[in-house]
XYZ file of N, CA, C and O in Angstrom:
856
model
N 10.252 99.466 129.010
C 11.450 98.159 129.589
C 11.529 98.634 131.047
O 11.932 99.326 131.093
N 11.660 97.455 131.873
C 12.152 97.675 133.295
C 12.818 96.663 133.397
O 13.260 95.401 132.945
N 13.817 96.757 134.541
C 15.291 96.168 134.584
C 14.760 95.769 136.502
O 14.798 96.210 136.880
N 14.605 94.346 136.270
C 13.889 93.699 137.272
C 15.023 93.422 138.418
O 14.550 93.099 139.909
N 16.431 93.692 137.823
C 17.591 93.495 139.396
C 17.548 94.088 140.223
O 17.530 95.579 139.719
N 17.214 94.177 141.517
C 17.172 94.718 142.268
C 18.906 95.356 142.826
O 19.818 94.671 142.972
N 19.047 96.605 142.987
C 20.911 97.019 143.085
C 20.933 96.731 144.859
O 21.937 96.574 145.162
N 19.822 96.184 145.540
C 20.146 95.784 147.118
C 20.966 94.580 147.105
O 21.008 93.954 148.339
N 20.789 93.310 146.118
C 20.808 92.616 145.884
C 22.755 92.329 146.022
O 23.659 93.098 145.548
N 23.326 91.646 146.726
C 24.093 91.369 147.173
C 25.032 91.430 145.910
O 24.988 89.683 145.100
N 26.439 91.280 145.195
C 26.884 91.176 144.107
C 27.878 90.769 143.997
O 28.459 90.726 144.960
N 28.022 89.618 143.213
C 29.243 88.303 142.794
C 30.187 88.380 142.459
O 30.982 87.804 142.451
N 29.894 88.979 140.792
C 30.535 89.079 139.623
C 31.337 89.881 139.820
O 30.349 91.239 139.626
N 32.263 90.156 139.646
C 33.535 91.380 139.259
C 33.379 92.200 138.183
O 32.921 91.073 136.731
N 33.321 93.067 138.005
C 33.360 93.757 136.376
C 34.703 94.199 135.540
O 35.454 94.324 135.950
N 35.041 93.150 134.323
C 35.855 93.000 133.637
C 35.628 93.421 132.458
O 34.517 93.688 131.928
N 36.777 93.743 131.794
C 37.141 93.492 130.477
C 38.070 92.699 129.570
O 38.940 91.870 130.480
N 38.011 93.174 128.471
C 39.479 92.187 127.351
C 39.811 93.359 126.373
O 39.792 94.437 126.151
N 41.432 92.793 125.926
C 41.523 93.702 125.064
C 41.050 93.736 124.059
O 40.982 94.927 122.741
N 40.482 92.430 123.668
C 39.649 92.646 122.771
C 38.836 93.494 122.458
O 38.167 94.205 121.396
N 38.040 93.709 123.678
C 36.597 94.482 123.883
C 36.869 95.543 123.485
O 36.517 96.699 123.020
N 38.072 95.985 124.572
C 38.346 97.619 124.420
C 38.850 97.880 122.757
O 38.508 99.665 122.593
N 39.553 97.142 122.307
C 39.615 97.517 120.751
C 38.751 97.532 119.986
O 38.087 98.142 119.089
N 37.404 96.541 120.450
C 36.318 97.029 119.297
C 35.354 97.606 119.946
O 34.584 98.421 118.954
N 35.573 98.509 121.345
C 34.981 99.533 121.445
C 35.728 101.085 121.016
O 35.020 102.229 121.852
N 36.797 100.987 120.493
C 37.326 102.085 119.776
C 38.576 102.928 121.040
O 38.116 103.716 121.293
N 38.965 101.850 122.277
C 39.775 102.692 123.490
C 40.653 103.201 122.540
O 40.983 103.473 121.544
N 40.572 104.442 123.106
C 42.327 105.766 122.485
C 43.582 104.391 122.661
O 43.296 103.468 123.631
N 44.051 104.856 121.856
C 45.359 104.100 121.240
C 46.499 104.563 122.318
O 46.711 103.314 122.844
N 46.334 105.943 123.112
C 47.424 106.188 123.960
C 47.103 104.848 125.747
O 47.551 104.837 126.612
N 45.580 105.710 125.885
C 45.344 104.297 126.887
C 45.249 102.530 127.310
O 45.524 101.926 127.609
N 45.222 102.361 125.675
C 45.016 100.906 125.398
C 46.319 100.157 125.921
O 46.889 99.605 126.139
N 47.510 101.361 124.753
C 48.981 100.909 125.077
C 49.665 100.893 126.684
O 50.375 100.102 127.177
N 48.905 102.450 127.660
C 49.099 102.113 128.445
C 48.560 101.609 129.441
O 49.516 100.202 130.299
N 47.627 100.776 129.441
C 47.262 98.973 129.690
C 47.935 98.233 129.459
O 48.482 97.030 130.331
N 48.388 97.762 128.007
C 48.739 97.124 127.768
C 50.281 96.877 128.311
O 50.824 95.701 128.697
N 50.898 97.850 128.064
C 52.489 97.895 129.008
C 52.313 97.592 130.603
O 52.975 96.839 131.036
N 51.437 98.056 131.236
C 51.201 97.454 132.789
C 51.281 96.651 132.952
O 51.485 96.108 133.965
N 50.449 95.397 131.839
C 50.530 94.399 132.451
C 51.100 93.230 131.350
O 50.813 91.866 131.214
N 52.231 93.848 130.521
C 53.253 92.952 130.114
C 52.819 92.727 128.610
O 53.981 91.528 128.594
N 52.157 93.716 128.310
C 51.744 93.282 126.726
C 50.722 92.634 126.005
O 50.441 91.857 127.181
N 49.873 92.748 125.205
C 48.274 92.151 124.826
C 49.075 90.691 124.364
O 48.039 89.581 125.318
N 49.660 90.611 124.062
C 49.994 89.012 123.444
C 50.862 88.397 124.664
O 50.020 87.091 125.118
N 51.068 88.845 125.264
C 51.696 87.739 126.803
C 50.553 88.077 127.700
O 50.722 86.957 128.281
N 50.047 88.477 128.135
C 48.590 88.943 128.483
C 47.228 87.967 128.209
O 46.898 87.254 129.115
N 47.221 88.193 126.874
C 46.161 87.430 126.062
C 45.330 88.251 125.772
O 44.601 89.377 126.825
N 44.896 88.597 124.294
C 43.886 88.956 124.165
C 42.258 88.991 124.518
O 41.284 89.843 124.976
N 42.170 87.715 124.936
C 41.089 87.508 125.034
C 40.553 87.450 126.568
O 39.746 87.031 127.296
N 41.730 87.340 127.327
C 41.942 86.818 129.356
C 41.298 88.080 129.764
O 41.461 89.555 129.624
N 40.506 87.984 130.429
C 39.321 89.655 131.171
C 40.395 90.155 132.302
O 41.357 89.726 132.679
N 39.587 91.074 132.587
C 41.244 92.119 132.868
C 40.168 93.201 133.992
O 38.873 93.610 133.818
N 40.217 92.857 135.533
C 39.458 93.881 136.187
C 39.329 95.049 136.396
O 40.921 95.764 135.886
N 38.150 95.676 136.210
C 38.632 97.542 136.140
C 38.955 97.546 137.480
O 39.591 99.155 136.780
N 39.361 97.729 138.086
C 40.060 97.598 139.448
C 41.377 97.832 138.482
O 42.253 99.161 139.031
N 42.011 96.598 138.054
C 43.183 96.902 137.659
C 43.242 98.379 136.436
O 44.233 98.968 137.109
N 42.287 98.839 135.683
C 42.562 99.689 134.712
C 42.137 101.016 135.613
O 42.984 101.619 135.349
N 41.768 101.124 136.495
C 41.523 102.342 137.547
C 42.953 102.721 137.991
O 43.368 103.731 137.966
N 43.793 101.536 138.596
C 45.107 102.067 139.177
C 46.348 101.815 138.391
O 46.894 102.996 138.536
N 45.936 101.178 136.897
C 47.048 101.343 135.824
C 46.898 102.935 135.572
O 47.880 104.066 134.166
N 45.627 103.076 134.943
C 45.545 104.797 133.636
C 44.620 105.400 134.685
O 44.503 106.602 134.226
N 43.807 105.344 135.910
C 43.139 106.484 136.747
C 41.861 106.350 135.947
O 41.290 104.640 135.283
N 41.251 107.115 136.569
C 39.417 107.744 136.902
C 38.698 107.533 135.216
O 37.970 106.614 135.177
N 39.645 108.210 134.474
C 38.755 108.630 133.576
C 38.556 107.420 132.357
O 37.734 106.715 131.931
N 39.946 107.055 132.605
C 40.100 105.285 131.267
C 38.656 104.442 132.348
O 38.238 103.640 131.801
N 38.861 104.354 133.614
C 38.432 103.861 134.441
C 36.619 103.872 134.039
O 36.036 102.557 133.808
N 36.108 104.540 133.894
C 35.057 104.758 133.555
C 34.528 104.636 132.260
O 33.027 104.340 131.836
N 35.280 104.984 131.363
C 35.405 105.199 129.546
C 34.901 103.624 130.029
O 34.187 103.080 129.297
N 35.675 102.557 130.297
C 35.643 101.164 130.216
C 34.161 100.326 130.696
O 33.901 99.311 130.129
N 33.640 101.176 131.281
C 31.927 100.781 132.010
C 31.458 100.125 130.673
O 30.866 99.392 130.766
N 31.580 101.044 129.225
C 31.021 100.641 128.428
C 31.415 99.363 127.801
O 31.426 98.802 126.615
N 32.277 98.695 127.984
C 33.223 97.497 127.406
C 32.951 96.038 128.211
O 34.306 95.802 128.248
N 32.299 96.140 129.223
C 32.230 95.342 130.081
C 32.208 93.498 129.623
O 31.492 93.944 129.238
N 32.592 92.591 130.304
C 32.503 91.369 129.619
C 30.929 91.186 130.001
O 30.202 90.054 129.171
N 30.715 91.476 131.432
C 29.316 91.494 132.027
C 28.147 92.091 131.156
O 28.644 93.029 131.437
N 26.779 91.846 131.679
C 25.986 92.950 131.577
C 26.032 93.116 132.555
O 25.554 93.466 133.662
N 26.011 95.253 132.321
C 26.163 95.488 133.730
C 25.216 96.946 133.812
O 25.833 97.909 134.315
N 24.532 97.131 133.006
C 23.774 97.988 132.676
C 23.208 99.163 134.189
O 23.084 100.071 134.626
N 22.553 97.824 134.565
C 22.092 98.268 135.849
C 23.187 98.909 137.225
O 23.037 100.360 137.473
N 24.693 98.318 137.218
C 25.334 98.983 138.154
C 25.824 100.049 137.750
O 25.864 101.130 138.317
N 26.188 100.454 136.099
C 26.425 101.156 135.345
C 25.369 102.408 136.082
O 26.102 103.909 135.822
N 24.517 102.316 135.922
C 23.282 103.421 136.449
C 23.365 103.872 137.874
O 22.741 105.436 138.005
N 23.634 103.360 138.774
C 23.841 103.220 140.066
C 25.186 103.977 140.296
O 25.205 104.951 140.940
N 26.440 103.583 139.408
C 27.239 104.160 139.762
C 27.171 105.678 139.503
O 27.336 107.165 139.903
N 26.228 106.030 138.392
C 25.903 107.859 137.819
C 25.276 108.226 138.981
O 25.309 109.634 138.910
N 24.535 107.536 139.169
C 23.181 108.395 140.522
C 24.360 108.800 141.666
O 24.158 109.357 142.199
N 25.641 107.335 142.422
C 26.220 108.147 143.386
C 27.615 109.181 142.833
O 27.345 110.066 143.689
N 27.319 109.334 141.480
C 28.355 110.133 141.329
C 27.715 111.498 141.377
O 27.846 112.473 142.197
N 26.535 112.211 140.844
C 25.063 112.833 141.181
C 24.854 113.340 142.921
O 25.656 114.320 142.987
N 24.924 112.252 143.128
C 25.088 112.679 144.763
C 26.033 113.504 145.361
O 25.893 113.935 146.299
N 27.127 113.226 145.116
C 28.091 113.864 145.684
C 28.073 115.441 145.705
O 28.681 116.156 146.270
N 27.530 115.759 144.353
C 26.942 117.034 144.252
C 26.102 117.745 144.232
O 25.583 119.374 144.509
N 25.209 117.034 144.825
C 23.766 117.264 145.301
C 23.915 118.747 146.076
O 22.976 119.682 146.204
N 24.808 118.847 147.061
C 24.408 119.889 148.515
C 25.104 121.044 148.118
O 24.697 121.882 148.190
N 25.509 120.771 146.640
C 25.850 122.134 146.146
C 24.737 122.992 145.280
O 24.537 124.541 146.073
N 23.841 121.864 144.897
C 23.317 122.504 144.107
C 22.093 122.944 145.276
O 21.777 124.214 145.291
N 21.556 122.410 146.202
C 20.705 122.672 147.134
C 21.036 123.654 148.073
O 20.066 124.119 149.044
N 21.897 123.876 148.640
C 22.887 125.073 149.065
C 22.147 126.675 148.548
O 22.170 127.764 149.020
N 22.072 125.833 147.549
C 22.155 127.700 146.419
C 20.456 127.336 146.287
O 20.017 128.823 146.110
N 19.568 126.533 146.076
C 18.046 126.191 145.800
C 17.870 125.520 146.930
O 16.985 124.234 146.129
N 17.553 126.369 148.146
C 17.162 125.319 148.749
C 15.261 125.124 148.529
O 14.663 126.291 148.716
N 15.011 123.867 148.881
C 13.789 123.863 148.731
C 12.971 123.302 147.132
O 12.364 122.745 146.825
N 14.425 123.003 146.396
C 14.252 122.942 144.806
C 14.480 121.066 144.573
O 15.544 121.303 144.790
N 13.582 120.446 144.636
C 14.470 118.925 145.345
C 14.347 118.132 143.786
O 14.138 116.687 143.606
N 14.022 118.923 142.663
C 13.979 118.053 141.448
C 15.733 117.512 141.318
O 15.340 116.132 140.356
N 16.847 118.111 140.718
C 17.649 117.026 140.476
C 17.621 116.135 141.757
O 17.902 114.477 141.114
N 17.227 115.575 142.854
C 17.367 114.865 143.695
C 16.438 113.804 143.963
O 16.197 112.738 143.696
N 15.200 114.261 143.333
C 13.791 113.626 142.687
C 14.423 112.834 141.206
O 13.932 111.304 141.079
N 15.372 113.270 140.063
C 15.349 112.607 139.353
C 16.331 111.574 139.404
O 16.660 110.486 139.097
N 17.343 111.344 140.411
C 18.668 110.837 140.690
C 17.726 109.595 141.636
O 17.744 108.295 140.973
N 16.340 110.194 141.981
C 15.505 108.661 142.887
C 15.108 107.790 142.004
O 14.578 106.451 142.202
N 14.481 108.737 140.437
C 13.942 107.708 139.695
C 14.867 107.549 138.971
O 14.087 105.855 138.260
N 16.225 107.758 138.586
C 16.753 106.650 138.112
C 17.662 105.273 138.896
O 17.629 104.222 138.594
N 17.490 106.027 140.221
C 17.228 104.429 141.152
C 16.152 103.689 140.544
O 16.627 102.152 140.956
N 15.027 103.991 141.010
C 13.816 103.398 140.804
C 13.935 102.612 139.799
O 13.345 101.606 139.677
N 14.377 103.219 138.712
C 14.558 102.623 137.016
C 15.099 101.270 137.266
O 14.816 100.337 136.514
N 16.238 101.637 137.428
C 17.037 100.727 137.876
C 16.718 99.599 138.552
O 16.718 98.320 138.238
N 15.609 99.792 139.586
C 15.583 99.068 140.085
C 14.428 97.729 139.539
O 13.526 96.929 140.171
N 13.883 98.641 138.134
C 12.125 97.988 137.870
C 11.376 98.325 138.839
O 10.382 98.332 138.503
N 11.294 99.881 139.793
C 10.399 100.001 140.269
C 9.757 101.493 139.874
O 8.483 102.392 140.393
N 10.638 102.238 138.721
C 10.205 103.362 137.958
C 9.673 103.325 136.643
O 10.768 102.423 136.052
N 9.077 103.735 136.044
C 8.746 103.583 134.469
C 9.146 103.971 134.025
O 9.727 105.590 134.109
N 9.519 104.142 132.715
C 10.426 105.274 131.828
C 9.699 106.500 131.601
O 10.523 107.377 131.355
N 8.100 106.524 131.657
C 7.958 107.779 131.531
C 7.884 108.572 132.838
O 7.889 109.808 132.775
N 7.648 108.436 133.767
C 8.242 109.022 134.940
C 9.323 109.460 135.087
O 9.535 110.438 135.636
N 10.209 108.137 134.970
C 11.707 108.275 134.928
C 12.090 109.946 134.081
O 12.563 110.307 134.377
N 11.639 109.955 132.776
C 11.486 110.905 131.621
C 11.370 111.981 132.468
O 11.759 113.509 132.010
N 9.804 112.583 132.782
C 9.710 113.513 133.669
C 10.560 114.094 135.258
O 10.782 115.291 134.570
N 11.032 113.210 135.540
C 11.902 113.760 136.202
C 13.136 114.104 135.920
O 13.794 115.339 136.247
N 13.760 113.477 134.498
C 14.768 114.458 134.011
C 14.344 115.145 133.312
O 15.592 116.208 133.468
N 13.224 115.571 133.209
C 13.289 116.940 132.378
C 12.908 117.836 133.256
O 13.454 118.876 133.429
N 12.980 117.645 134.643
C 12.404 118.380 135.788
C 13.877 118.565 136.116
O 13.699 119.327 136.325
N 14.922 118.233 136.270
C 16.308 118.500 136.682
C 16.950 118.743 135.656
O 17.131 119.963 136.323
N 16.341 118.708 134.732
C 16.999 120.147 133.630
C 16.327 121.080 133.751
O 17.518 122.212 133.472
N 15.633 121.195 133.861
C 15.007 122.826 134.199
C 15.582 123.394 135.114
O 15.771 124.757 135.243
N 15.735 122.546 136.235
C 16.248 123.038 137.869
C 17.964 123.556 136.986
O 18.140 124.824 137.655
N 18.570 122.338 136.166
C 19.797 123.157 136.079
C 19.976 124.606 135.147
O 20.576 125.388 135.237
N 18.785 124.855 134.296
C 18.471 126.104 133.420
C 18.417 127.374 134.440
O 18.863 128.304 134.422
N 17.817 126.845 135.914
C 16.968 128.245 136.482
C 18.182 128.119 137.670
O 18.406 129.234 138.559
N 19.615 127.308 138.121
C 20.488 127.484 138.724
C 21.738 128.415 139.162
O 22.719 128.395 140.151
N 21.933 129.013 138.063
C 22.941 129.947 137.605
C 24.188 128.871 138.075
O 24.685 127.994 137.395
N 25.135 129.070 138.851
C 26.387 128.526 138.992
C 26.514 127.053 139.575
O 27.293 126.305 139.470
N 25.201 127.151 140.222
C 24.736 125.839 140.846
C 24.258 124.384 139.752
O 24.234 123.974 140.353
N 24.506 125.252 138.193
C 23.841 124.300 137.290
C 24.591 122.775 137.357
O 23.418 121.932 136.684
N 26.224 123.020 137.501
C 26.550 121.843 137.173
C 25.880 120.474 138.059
O 25.792 119.438 137.826
N 25.194 120.980 139.433
C 24.872 119.903 140.169
C 23.773 119.450 139.976
O 23.720 117.951 139.766
N 23.154 120.185 139.246
C 22.035 119.750 138.350
C 22.088 118.862 137.585
O 21.243 117.708 137.133
N 22.718 119.757 136.819
C 23.504 118.297 135.461
C 23.696 117.390 135.749
O 23.562 116.268 135.111
N 24.161 116.827 136.792
C 24.822 115.747 137.162
C 23.850 114.861 137.622
O 23.884 113.585 137.178
N 22.649 115.356 138.121
C 21.401 114.957 138.592
C 20.674 114.359 136.846
O 20.251 113.726 136.867
N 20.626 115.313 135.922
C 20.217 114.494 134.939
C 21.138 114.113 133.889
O 19.890 112.753 133.253
N 21.894 113.548 134.233
C 22.755 112.622 133.489
C 22.679 111.800 134.283
O 22.237 110.444 133.429
N 22.540 111.737 135.538
C 22.399 110.281 136.289
C 20.560 109.529 135.229
O 20.964 108.244 134.911
N 19.900 110.751 135.675
C 18.525 109.958 134.807
C 18.736 109.527 133.639
O 18.070 108.544 132.823
N 19.403 110.223 133.032
C 20.233 109.443 131.320
C 20.332 108.439 131.626
O 20.343 107.521 130.840
N 20.917 108.136 132.909
C 21.792 106.815 132.759
C 20.397 105.588 132.679
O 21.174 104.104 132.086
N 19.785 105.812 133.356
C 18.874 104.593 132.986
C 18.017 105.003 131.999
O 17.212 103.686 131.502
N 18.131 105.779 131.310
C 17.215 105.769 129.719
C 17.792 105.779 128.868
O 17.331 105.502 127.652
N 19.037 105.731 128.467
C 19.610 105.545 127.598
C 21.033 104.448 127.789
O 21.076 103.869 128.566
N 22.403 105.263 127.294
C 23.260 104.344 127.482
C 24.146 104.784 128.553
O 24.505 105.966 129.171
N 23.876 103.548 129.299
C 24.483 104.447 130.448
C 25.866 103.914 131.600
O 26.160 104.804 131.981
N 26.704 103.737 130.145
C 28.010 103.778 130.463
C 28.381 104.791 130.127
O 29.494 106.105 130.821
N 27.766 105.667 128.795
C 27.749 107.262 128.434
C 27.826 108.373 129.881
O 28.397 109.340 129.904
N 26.305 108.013 130.205
C 25.904 108.782 131.403
C 26.988 108.689 132.393
O 26.416 109.617 133.114
N 27.341 107.716 133.362
C 28.164 107.668 134.316
C 29.630 108.656 133.352
O 29.791 109.443 134.791
N 30.018 108.483 132.903
C 31.260 109.257 132.204
C 30.342 111.018 132.332
O 31.272 111.193 132.744
N 29.672 111.197 131.987
C 28.825 112.486 131.693
C 28.651 112.833 133.165
O 28.978 113.885 133.750
N 27.924 111.677 133.978
C 27.622 112.466 135.561
C 28.763 112.508 136.078
O 29.287 113.601 137.303
N 30.379 112.230 135.913
C 31.217 111.967 136.308
C 32.104 113.241 136.425
O 32.661 114.498 136.854
N 32.059 113.936 134.939
C 32.153 114.857 134.225
C 31.664 116.526 134.941
O 32.463 117.479 135.382
N 29.934 116.193 135.203
C 29.244 117.228 135.841
C 28.993 117.563 137.247
O 29.559 118.369 138.043
N 30.264 116.277 137.752
C 30.008 116.255 139.221
C 31.508 117.428 139.574
O 31.567 118.206 139.985
N 32.582 116.864 138.971
C 34.031 117.465 138.221
C 33.778 118.875 138.183
O 34.703 119.753 138.950
N 32.861 119.056 137.182
C 32.530 120.755 136.882
C 31.903 121.404 138.462
O 31.972 122.413 138.706
N 30.804 120.562 138.689
C 30.391 121.028 139.780
C 31.149 121.778 141.069
O 31.281 122.606 141.939
N 32.199 120.703 141.987
C 33.249 121.026 142.219
C 34.205 122.019 142.015
O 34.287 123.190 142.941
N 34.687 121.786 140.389
C 35.028 123.884 139.992
C 34.183 124.816 140.132
O 35.252 126.004 141.193
N 33.499 125.068 139.840
C 32.291 125.901 139.928
C 32.125 126.473 141.806
O 32.211 127.703 142.346
N 31.717 125.490 142.507
C 31.601 125.638 143.961
C 33.313 126.317 144.217
O 33.329 127.474 145.110
N 34.451 125.751 143.988
C 35.631 126.708 144.600
C 35.415 128.100 143.746
O 36.354 128.740 144.319
N 35.132 127.555 142.844
C 35.402 129.175 141.850
C 34.129 130.135 142.266
O 34.417 131.540 141.290
N 33.013 129.804 142.319
C 32.535 130.785 142.434
C 32.770 132.031 144.015
O 32.509 133.608 143.514
N 33.405 131.840 144.776
C 33.775 132.936 145.674
C 34.756 133.623 145.309
O 36.011 133.302 144.595
N 34.892 135.041 144.987
C 35.698 135.749 144.474
C 36.891 135.785 145.406
O 37.972 136.162 144.961
N 36.954 135.063 146.651
C 37.904 135.701 146.910
C 38.832 133.727 146.836
O 40.254 133.666 147.527
N 38.667 132.895 146.016
C 39.051 131.677 145.553
C 40.023 131.715 144.381
O 39.696 132.220 143.095
N 40.648 131.619 144.756
C 42.355 131.766 144.078
C 41.985 130.631 142.553
O 41.964 128.879 143.342
N 42.212 130.114 142.114
C 42.191 128.968 141.055
C 43.276 127.579 141.183
O 42.565 126.279 141.469
N 44.082 128.382 142.534
C 44.843 126.682 143.044
C 43.780 125.807 143.531
O 43.760 124.906 143.794
N 42.693 126.949 144.027
C 41.914 126.546 144.980
C 40.826 125.336 144.619
O 40.511 124.709 145.027
N 40.608 126.404 143.450
C 39.398 125.315 142.564
C 40.161 123.787 141.950
O 39.581 123.173 141.486
N 41.501 124.236 141.353
C 42.003 122.800 141.115
C 42.158 122.141 142.096
O 42.116 120.506 141.749
N 42.573 122.132 143.320
C 42.288 121.378 144.596
C 40.889 120.730 144.584
O 40.850 119.378 144.796
N 40.079 121.913 144.766
C 38.586 120.443 144.333
C 38.459 119.983 143.103
O 37.523 118.863 143.661
N 38.524 120.190 142.324
C 38.504 119.102 141.604
C 39.421 118.012 141.798
O 38.569 116.518 141.657
N 41.066 118.283 142.159
C 41.508 116.507 142.252
C 40.870 115.756 143.411
O 40.925 115.063 143.295
N 39.998 116.511 144.851
C 39.203 116.269 145.553
C 38.251 115.599 145.221
O 37.808 114.208 145.677
N 37.742 116.052 144.207
C 36.386 115.698 143.918
C 36.657 113.939 143.137
O 35.708 112.995 142.532
N 37.122 114.596 141.903
C 38.075 112.910 141.337
C 38.649 112.197 142.492
O 38.472 110.832 142.197
N 39.048 112.072 143.083
C 39.657 111.125 143.754
C 38.221 110.729 144.977
O 38.309 109.247 145.101
N 37.445 111.307 145.263
C 35.722 110.319 145.772
C 34.986 110.025 144.693
O 34.855 108.879 145.216
N 35.504 110.124 143.601
C 34.344 109.460 142.640
C 34.911 107.934 142.218
O 34.537 107.367 141.978
N 37.020 108.276 142.588
C 37.299 106.799 142.236
C 36.800 106.045 143.096
O 37.109 105.006 142.883
N 36.890 106.724 144.412
C 36.702 105.764 145.496
C 34.996 104.323 145.518
O 34.875 103.576 145.503
N 34.423 105.628 145.137
C 32.848 104.820 144.264
C 32.801 104.211 143.464
O 32.450 103.040 143.960
N 33.473 104.865 142.883
C 33.722 103.600 141.492
C 34.279 102.368 141.530
O 34.476 101.171 141.449
N 35.584 102.529 143.030
C 36.476 101.496 143.130
C 35.412 100.478 144.018
O 35.638 98.813 143.741
N 34.382 100.885 144.854
C 33.488 99.733 145.788
C 32.912 99.602 144.455
O 32.787 98.697 144.917
N 31.988 100.109 143.253
C 31.141 99.572 142.553
C 32.439 98.220 142.008
O 31.540 96.728 141.856
N 33.316 98.495 141.563
C 33.799 97.728 140.649
C 33.940 96.428 141.586
O 34.123 95.357 141.369
N 34.895 96.425 142.998
C 34.657 95.382 144.138
C 33.473 94.434 143.920
O 33.930 93.592 144.396
N 32.347 95.008 144.669
C 31.349 94.911 144.592
C 30.976 93.493 143.045
O 30.083 92.735 143.215
N 31.145 94.660 142.074
C 30.628 93.151 140.908
C 28.769 93.702 140.653
O 28.583 95.036 141.277
N 28.902 92.525 140.068
C 27.363 92.811 139.585
C 26.773 91.233 140.105
O 26.898 90.069 140.316
N 25.001 91.191 140.480
C 24.904 90.005 140.671
C 24.481 89.458 139.919
O 24.073 89.809 138.870
């Protein structure tokens, strides 16, 4: 299966969901209620009325907004795969600083982007994903960065929304690992690194949501 939409095309349709879609996809009760309160109640807002994911990002935060990628009104598989790739790229430098010359995670991300654009077939994408997984196994504490690339490849092969969330988690873990790896680094510094990473990923997510899909 190939995806013909190019990720370089200008996007015009915003990413949205509805309360009905969130409920049918088993959104967590706390997050659902928080969003409902922010919008003045489900009945008042409308169970079928579209909700821009930017609203959820601002109301509920990054984790809930990423989760909601699985419940969009629009067909958004391509953009979800690209989000996962962008997340993974934010931690490539961690892996490559410890494994110079090992480009398997980078190639996995490139293959995932190519698959999303309909330029790479499933077999080649899966090979790149397997190589990134092998790199993660060989990389000690830099493994989380390679894992992020593996998840990005997963985003092209399987459930894109799940893989985007997994790539975000891997990127977060990689930032934590980078801060914690130095014996002189304290837990507070690691926590700061996690916070900074989450803010960086939120900005990437915000950009994609704002651009929407073509």
